[in-house]
Tab-separated table of N, CA and C in Angstrom:
chain	number	residue	atom	x	y	z
A	256	LEU	N	1.377	9.226	1.161
A	256	LEU	CA	1.483	10.648	1.424
A	256	LEU	C	1.840	11.371	0.134
A	257	PHE	N	1.145	12.474	-0.107
A	257	PHE	CA	1.563	13.464	-1.095
A	257	PHE	C	1.753	14.751	-0.323
A	258	LEU	N	2.890	15.419	-0.521
A	258	LEU	CA	3.150	16.682	0.140
A	258	LEU	C	3.731	17.630	-0.891
A	259	GLY	N	3.044	18.734	-1.109
A	259	GLY	CA	3.529	19.723	-2.068
A	259	GLY	C	2.424	20.669	-2.498
A	260	ARG	N	2.781	21.543	-3.405
A	260	ARG	CA	1.821	22.487	-3.956
A	260	ARG	C	0.786	21.709	-4.769
A	261	ILE	N	-0.466	22.112	-4.654
A	261	ILE	CA	-1.527	21.458	-5.419
A	261	ILE	C	-1.658	22.197	-6.746
A	262	ALA	N	-1.204	21.542	-7.817
A	262	ALA	CA	-1.191	22.156	-9.142
A	262	ALA	C	-1.269	21.054	-10.196
A	263	PRO	N	-1.743	21.390	-11.391
A	263	PRO	CA	-1.871	20.360	-12.442
A	263	PRO	C	-0.583	19.595	-12.729
A	264	VAL	N	0.580	20.237	-12.619
A	264	VAL	CA	1.848	19.560	-12.896
A	264	VAL	C	2.106	18.414	-11.911
A	265	LYS	N	1.427	18.408	-10.785
A	265	LYS	CA	1.620	17.365	-9.769
A	265	LYS	C	0.856	16.079	-10.077
A	266	ASP	N	-0.076	16.107	-11.021
A	266	ASP	CA	-0.796	14.924	-11.514
A	266	ASP	C	-1.463	14.097	-10.406
A	267	LEU	N	-2.191	14.769	-9.551
A	267	LEU	CA	-2.869	14.068	-8.462
A	267	LEU	C	-3.998	13.161	-8.951
A	268	GLU	N	-4.498	13.390	-10.165
A	268	GLU	CA	-5.536	12.490	-10.694
A	268	GLU	C	-5.010	11.056	-10.769
A	269	THR	N	-3.798	10.903	-11.256
A	269	THR	CA	-3.202	9.570	-11.353
A	269	THR	C	-3.061	8.938	-9.975
A	270	LEU	N	-2.652	9.722	-9.001
A	270	LEU	CA	-2.513	9.204	-7.632
A	270	LEU	C	-3.852	8.748	-7.081
A	271	LEU	N	-4.895	9.553	-7.259
A	271	LEU	CA	-6.218	9.175	-6.744
A	271	LEU	C	-6.715	7.890	-7.402
A	272	LYS	N	-6.549	7.773	-8.700
A	272	LYS	CA	-6.976	6.549	-9.397
A	272	LYS	C	-6.201	5.339	-8.892
A	273	ALA	N	-4.900	5.503	-8.706
A	273	ALA	CA	-4.061	4.393	-8.236
A	273	ALA	C	-4.455	3.955	-6.825
A	274	VAL	N	-4.694	4.922	-5.950
A	274	VAL	CA	-5.080	4.594	-4.575
A	274	VAL	C	-6.445	3.912	-4.557
A	275	LYS	N	-7.335	4.357	-5.413
A	275	LYS	CA	-8.663	3.720	-5.505
A	275	LYS	C	-8.508	2.239	-5.864
A	276	ILE	N	-7.695	1.950	-6.876
A	276	ILE	CA	-7.477	0.564	-7.309
A	276	ILE	C	-6.753	-0.232	-6.222
A	277	ALA	N	-5.687	0.350	-5.667
A	277	ALA	CA	-4.899	-0.341	-4.638
A	277	ALA	C	-5.748	-0.633	-3.406
A	278	GLY	N	-6.632	0.289	-3.064
A	278	GLY	CA	-7.486	0.120	-1.890
A	278	GLY	C	-8.478	-1.010	-2.026
A	279	GLN	N	-8.732	-1.450	-3.253
A	279	GLN	CA	-9.620	-2.589	-3.459
A	279	GLN	C	-8.933	-3.895	-3.089
A	280	LYS	N	-7.590	-3.878	-3.079
A	280	LYS	CA	-6.828	-5.080	-2.759
A	280	LYS	C	-6.241	-5.054	-1.354
A	281	ILE	N	-6.055	-3.842	-0.814
A	281	ILE	CA	-5.421	-3.705	0.491
A	281	ILE	C	-6.354	-2.919	1.409
A	282	THR	N	-6.817	-3.577	2.439
A	282	THR	CA	-7.724	-2.898	3.367
A	282	THR	C	-6.951	-1.909	4.234
A	283	GLY	N	-7.605	-0.844	4.585
A	283	GLY	CA	-6.993	0.145	5.463
A	283	GLY	C	-6.080	1.139	4.773
A	284	LEU	N	-5.970	1.075	3.465
A	284	LEU	CA	-5.113	1.995	2.729
A	284	LEU	C	-5.709	3.397	2.760
A	285	THR	N	-4.895	4.376	3.134
A	285	THR	CA	-5.348	5.762	3.177
A	285	THR	C	-4.361	6.649	2.436
A	286	LEU	N	-4.807	7.832	2.101
A	286	LEU	CA	-3.978	8.816	1.413
A	286	LEU	C	-4.092	10.138	2.155
A	287	THR	N	-2.945	10.736	2.442
A	287	THR	CA	-2.900	12.070	3.031
A	287	THR	C	-2.330	13.015	1.988
A	288	ILE	N	-3.054	14.094	1.737
A	288	ILE	CA	-2.600	15.118	0.799
A	288	ILE	C	-2.324	16.375	1.614
A	289	VAL	N	-1.062	16.791	1.605
A	289	VAL	CA	-0.641	17.967	2.349
A	289	VAL	C	-0.235	19.041	1.349
A	290	GLY	N	-0.856	20.195	1.452
A	290	GLY	CA	-0.518	21.311	0.573
A	290	GLY	C	-1.759	22.018	0.087
A	291	GLU	N	-1.530	23.114	-0.577
A	291	GLU	CA	-2.607	23.930	-1.126
A	291	GLU	C	-2.152	24.503	-2.457
A	292	PRO	N	-3.098	25.031	-3.215
A	292	PRO	CA	-2.697	25.746	-4.430
A	292	PRO	C	-2.022	27.064	-4.060
A	293	THR	N	-1.266	27.620	-4.979
A	293	THR	CA	-0.641	28.910	-4.764
A	293	THR	C	-1.718	29.990	-4.706
A	294	ALA	N	-1.643	30.825	-3.688
A	294	ALA	CA	-2.616	31.919	-3.548
A	294	ALA	C	-2.561	32.813	-4.779
A	295	GLY	N	-3.730	33.198	-5.274
A	295	GLY	CA	-3.800	34.098	-6.420
A	295	GLY	C	-3.650	33.421	-7.773
A	296	LYS	N	-3.611	32.087	-7.780
A	296	LYS	CA	-3.518	31.357	-9.052
A	296	LYS	C	-4.822	30.601	-9.275
A	297	PRO	N	-5.749	31.170	-10.041
A	297	PRO	CA	-7.059	30.544	-10.242
A	297	PRO	C	-6.984	29.142	-10.849
A	298	VAL	N	-6.003	28.889	-11.702
A	298	VAL	CA	-5.866	27.563	-12.319
A	298	VAL	C	-5.582	26.518	-11.245
A	299	GLU	N	-4.716	26.851	-10.310
A	299	GLU	CA	-4.379	25.912	-9.238
A	299	GLU	C	-5.544	25.732	-8.271
A	300	LEU	N	-6.262	26.809	-7.964
A	300	LEU	CA	-7.425	26.706	-7.083
A	300	LEU	C	-8.494	25.819	-7.717
A	301	ALA	N	-8.744	26.003	-9.011
A	301	ALA	CA	-9.723	25.174	-9.723
A	301	ALA	C	-9.277	23.709	-9.720
A	302	TYR	N	-7.974	23.477	-9.875
A	302	TYR	CA	-7.445	22.111	-9.858
A	302	TYR	C	-7.651	21.471	-8.481
A	303	TYR	N	-7.411	22.233	-7.431
A	303	TYR	CA	-7.600	21.741	-6.062
A	303	TYR	C	-9.054	21.326	-5.842
A	304	GLU	N	-9.977	22.140	-6.286
A	304	GLU	CA	-11.403	21.812	-6.165
A	304	GLU	C	-11.737	20.561	-6.982
A	305	LYS	N	-11.127	20.453	-8.149
A	305	LYS	CA	-11.336	19.269	-9.000
A	305	LYS	C	-10.857	18.003	-8.290
A	306	ILE	N	-9.713	18.083	-7.632
A	306	ILE	CA	-9.160	16.922	-6.924
A	306	ILE	C	-10.056	16.534	-5.749
A	307	LYS	N	-10.530	17.512	-4.998
A	307	LYS	CA	-11.426	17.202	-3.875
A	307	LYS	C	-12.720	16.560	-4.381
A	308	LYS	N	-13.248	17.062	-5.475
A	308	LYS	CA	-14.468	16.482	-6.048
A	308	LYS	C	-14.203	15.070	-6.574
A	309	MET	N	-13.030	14.860	-7.136
A	309	MET	CA	-12.685	13.544	-7.677
A	309	MET	C	-12.683	12.481	-6.577
A	310	THR	N	-12.225	12.833	-5.371
A	310	THR	CA	-12.245	11.857	-4.272
A	310	THR	C	-13.681	11.437	-3.967
A	311	GLN	N	-14.612	12.373	-4.051
A	311	GLN	CA	-16.023	12.057	-3.828
A	311	GLN	C	-16.581	11.233	-4.983
A	312	ASP	N	-16.254	11.626	-6.216
A	312	ASP	CA	-16.744	10.902	-7.390
A	312	ASP	C	-16.249	9.455	-7.410
A	313	LEU	N	-15.018	9.243	-6.927
A	313	LEU	CA	-14.461	7.892	-6.872
A	313	LEU	C	-14.977	7.111	-5.665
A	314	GLY	N	-15.648	7.816	-4.748
A	314	GLY	CA	-16.288	7.145	-3.621
A	314	GLY	C	-15.363	6.730	-2.498
A	315	PHE	N	-14.254	7.428	-2.333
A	315	PHE	CA	-13.389	7.070	-1.208
A	315	PHE	C	-12.881	8.293	-0.443
A	316	GLN	N	-13.727	9.307	-0.358
A	316	GLN	CA	-13.365	10.506	0.402
A	316	GLN	C	-13.110	10.202	1.872
A	317	ASP	N	-13.649	9.094	2.377
A	317	ASP	CA	-13.411	8.714	3.770
A	317	ASP	C	-11.995	8.189	3.994
A	318	ARG	N	-11.263	7.884	2.926
A	318	ARG	CA	-9.895	7.386	3.062
A	318	ARG	C	-8.851	8.398	2.605
A	319	VAL	N	-9.299	9.601	2.203
A	319	VAL	CA	-8.383	10.653	1.764
A	319	VAL	C	-8.501	11.834	2.712
A	320	SER	N	-7.366	12.266	3.253
A	320	SER	CA	-7.327	13.425	4.164
A	320	SER	C	-6.615	14.569	3.472
A	321	PHE	N	-7.229	15.733	3.473
A	321	PHE	CA	-6.604	16.951	2.971
A	321	PHE	C	-6.169	17.776	4.180
A	322	MET	N	-4.859	17.935	4.365
A	322	MET	CA	-4.343	18.650	5.533
A	322	MET	C	-4.125	20.135	5.282
A	323	GLY	N	-4.129	20.559	4.032
A	323	GLY	CA	-3.855	21.962	3.750
A	323	GLY	C	-2.386	22.285	3.895
A	324	ARG	N	-2.109	23.564	3.999
A	324	ARG	CA	-0.727	24.040	4.113
A	324	ARG	C	-0.184	23.718	5.508
A	325	VAL	N	1.092	23.339	5.557
A	325	VAL	CA	1.743	23.000	6.819
A	325	VAL	C	3.079	23.737	6.883
A	326	ALA	N	3.430	24.240	8.035
A	326	ALA	CA	4.713	24.917	8.222
A	326	ALA	C	5.860	23.942	7.980
A	327	ASN	N	6.949	24.448	7.412
A	327	ASN	CA	8.109	23.608	7.092
A	327	ASN	C	8.625	22.839	8.297
A	328	ASN	N	8.583	23.455	9.477
A	328	ASN	CA	9.121	22.778	10.664
A	328	ASN	C	8.250	21.615	11.134
A	329	LYS	N	7.109	21.415	10.521
A	329	LYS	CA	6.240	20.287	10.886
A	329	LYS	C	6.286	19.152	9.856
A	330	THR	N	6.989	19.361	8.750
A	330	THR	CA	6.954	18.352	7.688
A	330	THR	C	7.709	17.074	8.033
A	331	VAL	N	8.776	17.176	8.792
A	331	VAL	CA	9.529	15.960	9.148
A	331	VAL	C	8.617	14.958	9.845
A	332	ALA	N	7.859	15.418	10.810
A	332	ALA	CA	6.941	14.528	11.531
A	332	ALA	C	5.883	13.956	10.588
A	333	ILE	N	5.421	14.756	9.649
A	333	ILE	CA	4.418	14.265	8.694
A	333	ILE	C	5.017	13.167	7.823
A	334	TYR	N	6.204	13.428	7.268
A	334	TYR	CA	6.858	12.387	6.460
A	334	TYR	C	7.003	11.104	7.279
A	335	GLN	N	7.537	11.231	8.474
A	335	GLN	CA	7.857	10.058	9.277
A	335	GLN	C	6.630	9.328	9.814
A	336	ASN	N	5.481	9.944	9.753
A	336	ASN	CA	4.247	9.283	10.177
A	336	ASN	C	3.524	8.600	9.023
A	337	HIS	N	4.204	8.460	7.899
A	337	HIS	CA	3.612	7.790	6.739
A	337	HIS	C	4.542	6.686	6.253
A	338	ASP	N	3.969	5.690	5.647
A	338	ASP	CA	4.731	4.527	5.186
A	338	ASP	C	5.358	4.728	3.818
A	339	LEU	N	4.796	5.670	3.050
A	339	LEU	CA	5.192	5.801	1.655
A	339	LEU	C	4.888	7.213	1.180
A	340	PHE	N	5.791	7.778	0.391
A	340	PHE	CA	5.605	9.097	-0.204
A	340	PHE	C	5.519	8.912	-1.715
A	341	VAL	N	4.567	9.584	-2.342
A	341	VAL	CA	4.400	9.466	-3.798
A	341	VAL	C	4.551	10.844	-4.421
A	342	ASN	N	5.389	10.913	-5.460
A	342	ASN	CA	5.556	12.153	-6.203
A	342	ASN	C	5.336	11.858	-7.677
A	343	LEU	N	4.453	12.622	-8.289
A	343	LEU	CA	4.075	12.405	-9.682
A	343	LEU	C	4.503	13.539	-10.598
A	344	THR	N	5.370	14.438	-10.119
A	344	THR	CA	5.834	15.535	-10.942
A	344	THR	C	6.530	14.979	-12.168
A	345	THR	N	6.229	15.563	-13.303
A	345	THR	CA	6.734	15.042	-14.577
A	345	THR	C	8.239	15.252	-14.718
A	346	THR	N	8.828	14.418	-15.542
A	346	THR	CA	10.241	14.534	-15.855
A	346	THR	C	10.489	15.912	-16.469
A	347	GLY	N	11.597	16.523	-16.081
A	347	GLY	CA	11.903	17.865	-16.548
A	347	GLY	C	11.738	18.885	-15.438
A	348	SER	N	11.065	18.471	-14.377
A	348	SER	CA	10.889	19.305	-13.194
A	348	SER	C	11.329	18.465	-12.008
A	349	PHE	N	12.144	19.022	-11.141
A	349	PHE	CA	12.668	18.242	-10.023
A	349	PHE	C	12.048	18.746	-8.738
A	350	ASP	N	11.324	17.896	-8.060
A	350	ASP	CA	10.567	18.282	-6.879
A	350	ASP	C	11.340	17.911	-5.610
A	351	LYS	N	11.754	18.912	-4.847
A	351	LYS	CA	12.584	18.652	-3.666
A	351	LYS	C	11.856	17.908	-2.557
A	352	SER	N	10.530	17.856	-2.587
A	352	SER	CA	9.813	17.126	-1.540
A	352	SER	C	10.183	15.641	-1.551
A	353	THR	N	10.525	15.113	-2.700
A	353	THR	CA	10.960	13.716	-2.769
A	353	THR	C	12.275	13.538	-2.022
A	354	LEU	N	13.185	14.479	-2.205
A	354	LEU	CA	14.466	14.419	-1.486
A	354	LEU	C	14.248	14.561	0.024
A	355	GLU	N	13.308	15.418	0.410
A	355	GLU	CA	12.990	15.581	1.833
A	355	GLU	C	12.462	14.270	2.421
A	356	ALA	N	11.573	13.611	1.699
A	356	ALA	CA	11.043	12.329	2.176
A	356	ALA	C	12.173	11.310	2.332
A	357	MET	N	13.057	11.248	1.330
A	357	MET	CA	14.187	10.320	1.399
A	357	MET	C	15.074	10.639	2.598
A	358	ALA	N	15.326	11.930	2.848
A	358	ALA	CA	16.154	12.340	3.993
A	358	ALA	C	15.525	11.915	5.309
A	359	CYS	N	14.198	11.844	5.324
A	359	CYS	CA	13.475	11.413	6.530
A	359	CYS	C	13.381	9.894	6.627
A	360	GLY	N	13.956	9.189	5.657
A	360	GLY	CA	13.921	7.734	5.687
A	360	GLY	C	12.595	7.152	5.232
A	361	VAL	N	11.828	7.915	4.472
A	361	VAL	CA	10.530	7.446	3.990
A	361	VAL	C	10.687	6.955	2.554
A	362	PRO	N	10.280	5.739	2.262
A	362	PRO	CA	10.337	5.248	0.888
A	362	PRO	C	9.498	6.122	-0.038
A	363	VAL	N	9.983	6.288	-1.260
A	363	VAL	CA	9.324	7.159	-2.238
A	363	VAL	C	8.977	6.375	-3.496
A	364	LEU	N	7.844	6.727	-4.088
A	364	LEU	CA	7.495	6.232	-5.415
A	364	LEU	C	7.508	7.437	-6.339
A	365	VAL	N	8.230	7.336	-7.457
A	365	VAL	CA	8.389	8.463	-8.376
A	365	VAL	C	8.273	8.000	-9.822
A	366	SER	N	7.839	8.913	-10.681
A	366	SER	CA	7.820	8.640	-12.116
A	366	SER	C	8.868	9.468	-12.836
A	367	ASN	N	9.428	10.445	-12.178
A	367	ASN	CA	10.387	11.361	-12.768
A	367	ASN	C	11.680	10.623	-13.113
A	368	LEU	N	12.040	10.621	-14.395
A	368	LEU	CA	13.219	9.887	-14.851
A	368	LEU	C	14.522	10.445	-14.304
A	369	ALA	N	14.502	11.642	-13.734
A	369	ALA	CA	15.706	12.197	-13.111
A	369	ALA	C	16.203	11.303	-11.976
A	370	PHE	N	15.313	10.515	-11.393
A	370	PHE	CA	15.715	9.657	-10.278
A	370	PHE	C	16.445	8.395	-10.734
A	371	GLU	N	16.487	8.150	-12.020
A	371	GLU	CA	17.245	6.990	-12.503
A	371	GLU	C	18.717	7.090	-12.118
A	372	GLU	N	19.250	8.289	-12.069
A	372	GLU	CA	20.664	8.448	-11.694
A	372	GLU	C	20.888	8.265	-10.194
A	373	TYR	N	19.838	8.382	-9.393
A	373	TYR	CA	19.937	8.209	-7.946
A	373	TYR	C	19.768	6.753	-7.519
A	374	PHE	N	18.943	6.021	-8.249
A	374	PHE	CA	18.538	4.680	-7.812
A	374	PHE	C	19.343	3.585	-8.492
A	375	ASP	N	19.704	2.572	-7.713
A	375	ASP	CA	20.320	1.383	-8.276
A	375	ASP	C	19.213	0.544	-8.933
A	376	PRO	N	19.562	-0.535	-9.639
A	376	PRO	CA	18.529	-1.323	-10.327
A	376	PRO	C	17.410	-1.821	-9.412
A	377	GLU	N	17.733	-2.222	-8.182
A	377	GLU	CA	16.691	-2.679	-7.259
A	377	GLU	C	15.697	-1.558	-6.964
A	378	LEU	N	16.214	-0.382	-6.618
A	378	LEU	CA	15.338	0.739	-6.287
A	378	LEU	C	14.515	1.182	-7.501
A	379	LYS	N	15.123	1.188	-8.674
A	379	LYS	CA	14.375	1.549	-9.888
A	379	LYS	C	13.186	0.619	-10.065
A	380	GLY	N	13.425	-0.682	-9.904
A	380	GLY	CA	12.359	-1.665	-10.093
A	380	GLY	C	11.250	-1.551	-9.063
A	381	LEU	N	11.611	-1.200	-7.837
A	381	LEU	CA	10.627	-1.118	-6.761
A	381	LEU	C	9.912	0.229	-6.686
A	382	LEU	N	10.631	1.306	-6.999
A	382	LEU	CA	10.140	2.641	-6.657
A	382	LEU	C	9.770	3.538	-7.838
A	383	MET	N	10.113	3.149	-9.042
A	383	MET	CA	9.792	3.998	-10.196
A	383	MET	C	8.619	3.413	-10.972
A	384	PHE	N	7.687	4.281	-11.341
A	384	PHE	CA	6.521	3.862	-12.119
A	384	PHE	C	6.403	4.719	-13.376
A	385	ARG	N	5.658	4.225	-14.339
A	385	ARG	CA	5.460	4.950	-15.595
A	385	ARG	C	4.635	6.213	-15.364
A	386	GLU	N	5.119	7.313	-15.907
A	386	GLU	CA	4.445	8.604	-15.777
A	386	GLU	C	2.987	8.512	-16.232
A	387	SER	N	2.090	9.045	-15.435
A	387	SER	CA	0.647	9.120	-15.719
A	387	SER	C	-0.035	7.758	-15.767
A	388	SER	N	0.590	6.717	-15.244
A	388	SER	CA	0.000	5.375	-15.264
A	388	SER	C	-0.502	4.985	-13.874
A	389	ALA	N	-1.804	5.123	-13.676
A	389	ALA	CA	-2.409	4.737	-12.399
A	389	ALA	C	-2.232	3.247	-12.149
A	390	GLU	N	-2.288	2.452	-13.203
A	390	GLU	CA	-2.154	1.000	-13.055
A	390	GLU	C	-0.760	0.625	-12.570
A	391	ASP	N	0.266	1.237	-13.174
A	391	ASP	CA	1.632	0.928	-12.762
A	391	ASP	C	1.890	1.423	-11.344
A	392	LEU	N	1.416	2.616	-11.026
A	392	LEU	CA	1.574	3.145	-9.670
A	392	LEU	C	0.870	2.251	-8.662
A	393	GLN	N	-0.318	1.814	-8.984
A	393	GLN	CA	-1.064	0.921	-8.082
A	393	GLN	C	-0.286	-0.360	-7.825
A	394	LYS	N	0.337	-0.911	-8.840
A	394	LYS	CA	1.138	-2.127	-8.659
A	394	LYS	C	2.322	-1.862	-7.737
A	395	LYS	N	2.972	-0.716	-7.910
A	395	LYS	CA	4.117	-0.373	-7.056
A	395	LYS	C	3.662	-0.191	-5.606
A	396	ILE	N	2.518	0.464	-5.406
A	396	ILE	CA	1.980	0.635	-4.052
A	396	ILE	C	1.719	-0.726	-3.418
A	397	ASN	N	1.002	-1.579	-4.128
A	397	ASN	CA	0.673	-2.900	-3.593
A	397	ASN	C	1.929	-3.726	-3.328
A	398	ASN	N	2.866	-3.731	-4.273
A	398	ASN	CA	4.102	-4.501	-4.096
A	398	ASN	C	4.890	-4.014	-2.890
A	399	PHE	N	4.947	-2.689	-2.726
A	399	PHE	CA	5.702	-2.153	-1.595
A	399	PHE	C	5.048	-2.534	-0.275
A	400	ILE	N	3.754	-2.388	-0.191
A	400	ILE	CA	3.041	-2.684	1.058
A	400	ILE	C	3.237	-4.148	1.464
A	401	LEU	N	3.351	-5.032	0.492
A	401	LEU	CA	3.497	-6.454	0.777
A	401	LEU	C	4.925	-6.875	1.125
A	402	LEU	N	5.889	-5.959	0.996
A	402	LEU	CA	7.270	-6.299	1.342
A	402	LEU	C	7.395	-6.572	2.841
A	403	PRO	N	8.301	-7.462	3.210
A	403	PRO	CA	8.568	-7.672	4.642
A	403	PRO	C	9.147	-6.397	5.267
A	404	ALA	N	8.938	-6.236	6.547
A	404	ALA	CA	9.395	-5.040	7.264
A	404	ALA	C	10.900	-4.824	7.113
A	405	GLU	N	11.675	-5.896	7.134
A	405	GLU	CA	13.133	-5.744	7.012
A	405	GLU	C	13.524	-5.193	5.643
A	406	ALA	N	12.808	-5.573	4.593
A	406	ALA	CA	13.086	-5.039	3.253
A	406	ALA	C	12.739	-3.554	3.193
A	407	LYS	N	11.628	-3.179	3.802
A	407	LYS	CA	11.239	-1.758	3.831
A	407	LYS	C	12.284	-0.934	4.586
A	408	SER	N	12.781	-1.460	5.685
A	408	SER	CA	13.802	-0.753	6.465
A	408	SER	C	15.091	-0.595	5.669
A	409	ARG	N	15.464	-1.634	4.948
A	409	ARG	CA	16.679	-1.584	4.125
A	409	ARG	C	16.535	-0.538	3.024
A	410	ILE	N	15.369	-0.488	2.388
A	410	ILE	CA	15.108	0.493	1.340
A	410	ILE	C	15.157	1.909	1.923
A	411	SER	N	14.537	2.105	3.068
A	411	SER	CA	14.558	3.418	3.731
A	411	SER	C	15.990	3.863	4.000
A	412	ALA	N	16.811	2.948	4.503
A	412	ALA	CA	18.204	3.271	4.805
A	412	ALA	C	18.977	3.609	3.528
A	413	LYS	N	18.737	2.869	2.453
A	413	LYS	CA	19.412	3.154	1.181
A	413	LYS	C	19.036	4.542	0.663
A	414	LEU	N	17.764	4.895	0.766
A	414	LEU	CA	17.314	6.199	0.284
A	414	LEU	C	17.923	7.326	1.116
A	415	ARG	N	17.940	7.147	2.421
A	415	ARG	CA	18.544	8.172	3.282
A	415	ARG	C	20.033	8.303	2.993
A	416	ASP	N	20.692	7.196	2.748
A	416	ASP	CA	22.119	7.211	2.441
A	416	ASP	C	22.398	7.967	1.137
A	417	ILE	N	21.515	7.838	0.169
A	417	ILE	CA	21.655	8.594	-1.089
A	417	ILE	C	21.694	10.098	-0.794
A	418	ILE	N	20.783	10.540	0.050
A	418	ILE	CA	20.718	11.965	0.386
A	418	ILE	C	21.970	12.401	1.137
A	419	ILE	N	22.413	11.602	2.075
A	419	ILE	CA	23.617	11.944	2.849
A	419	ILE	C	24.828	12.072	1.929
A	420	LYS	N	24.964	11.170	0.962
A	420	LYS	CA	26.117	11.181	0.067
A	420	LYS	C	26.047	12.251	-1.018
A	421	LYS	N	24.844	12.574	-1.493
A	421	LYS	CA	24.735	13.450	-2.663
A	421	LYS	C	24.244	14.862	-2.367
A	422	HIS	N	23.778	15.109	-1.150
A	422	HIS	CA	23.220	16.432	-0.836
A	422	HIS	C	23.701	16.921	0.518
A	423	GLY	N	23.844	18.219	0.637
A	423	GLY	CA	24.277	18.813	1.886
A	423	GLY	C	23.091	19.115	2.775
């Protein structure tokens, strides 16, 4: 799952490349993209069109769903209906959608170094990938999917606990 504003700073190209590679190893892998560009911002609209075209160029538009804008009161159900949330916002910008996913008990994959202070060594190793690296992200996706259910549940609980302890 990706949920947020569709803009170049979100680096969806890396996500699409990673999912394409990961999908070659894991059958049934899908990607849901929730969000739209900001109205009145031609750069973001052009980026959104570029991302939609990229799914076709990569040949896996049948495994990528674009949901568009969703009301805030519907996001909890969206987070909880996905196995994994990916955020590619660059370091220096802090995207609250990652915190929302964690609060919902959804495991997150992030490249933003700001999360180093939130994650213990285990979580850093499992959930953090190199910025703009489709290969590293793909490895994290594949490794996470292959974890036993009990490990995924433990990780979800740890992430939710971080939010409970550090955020109101």
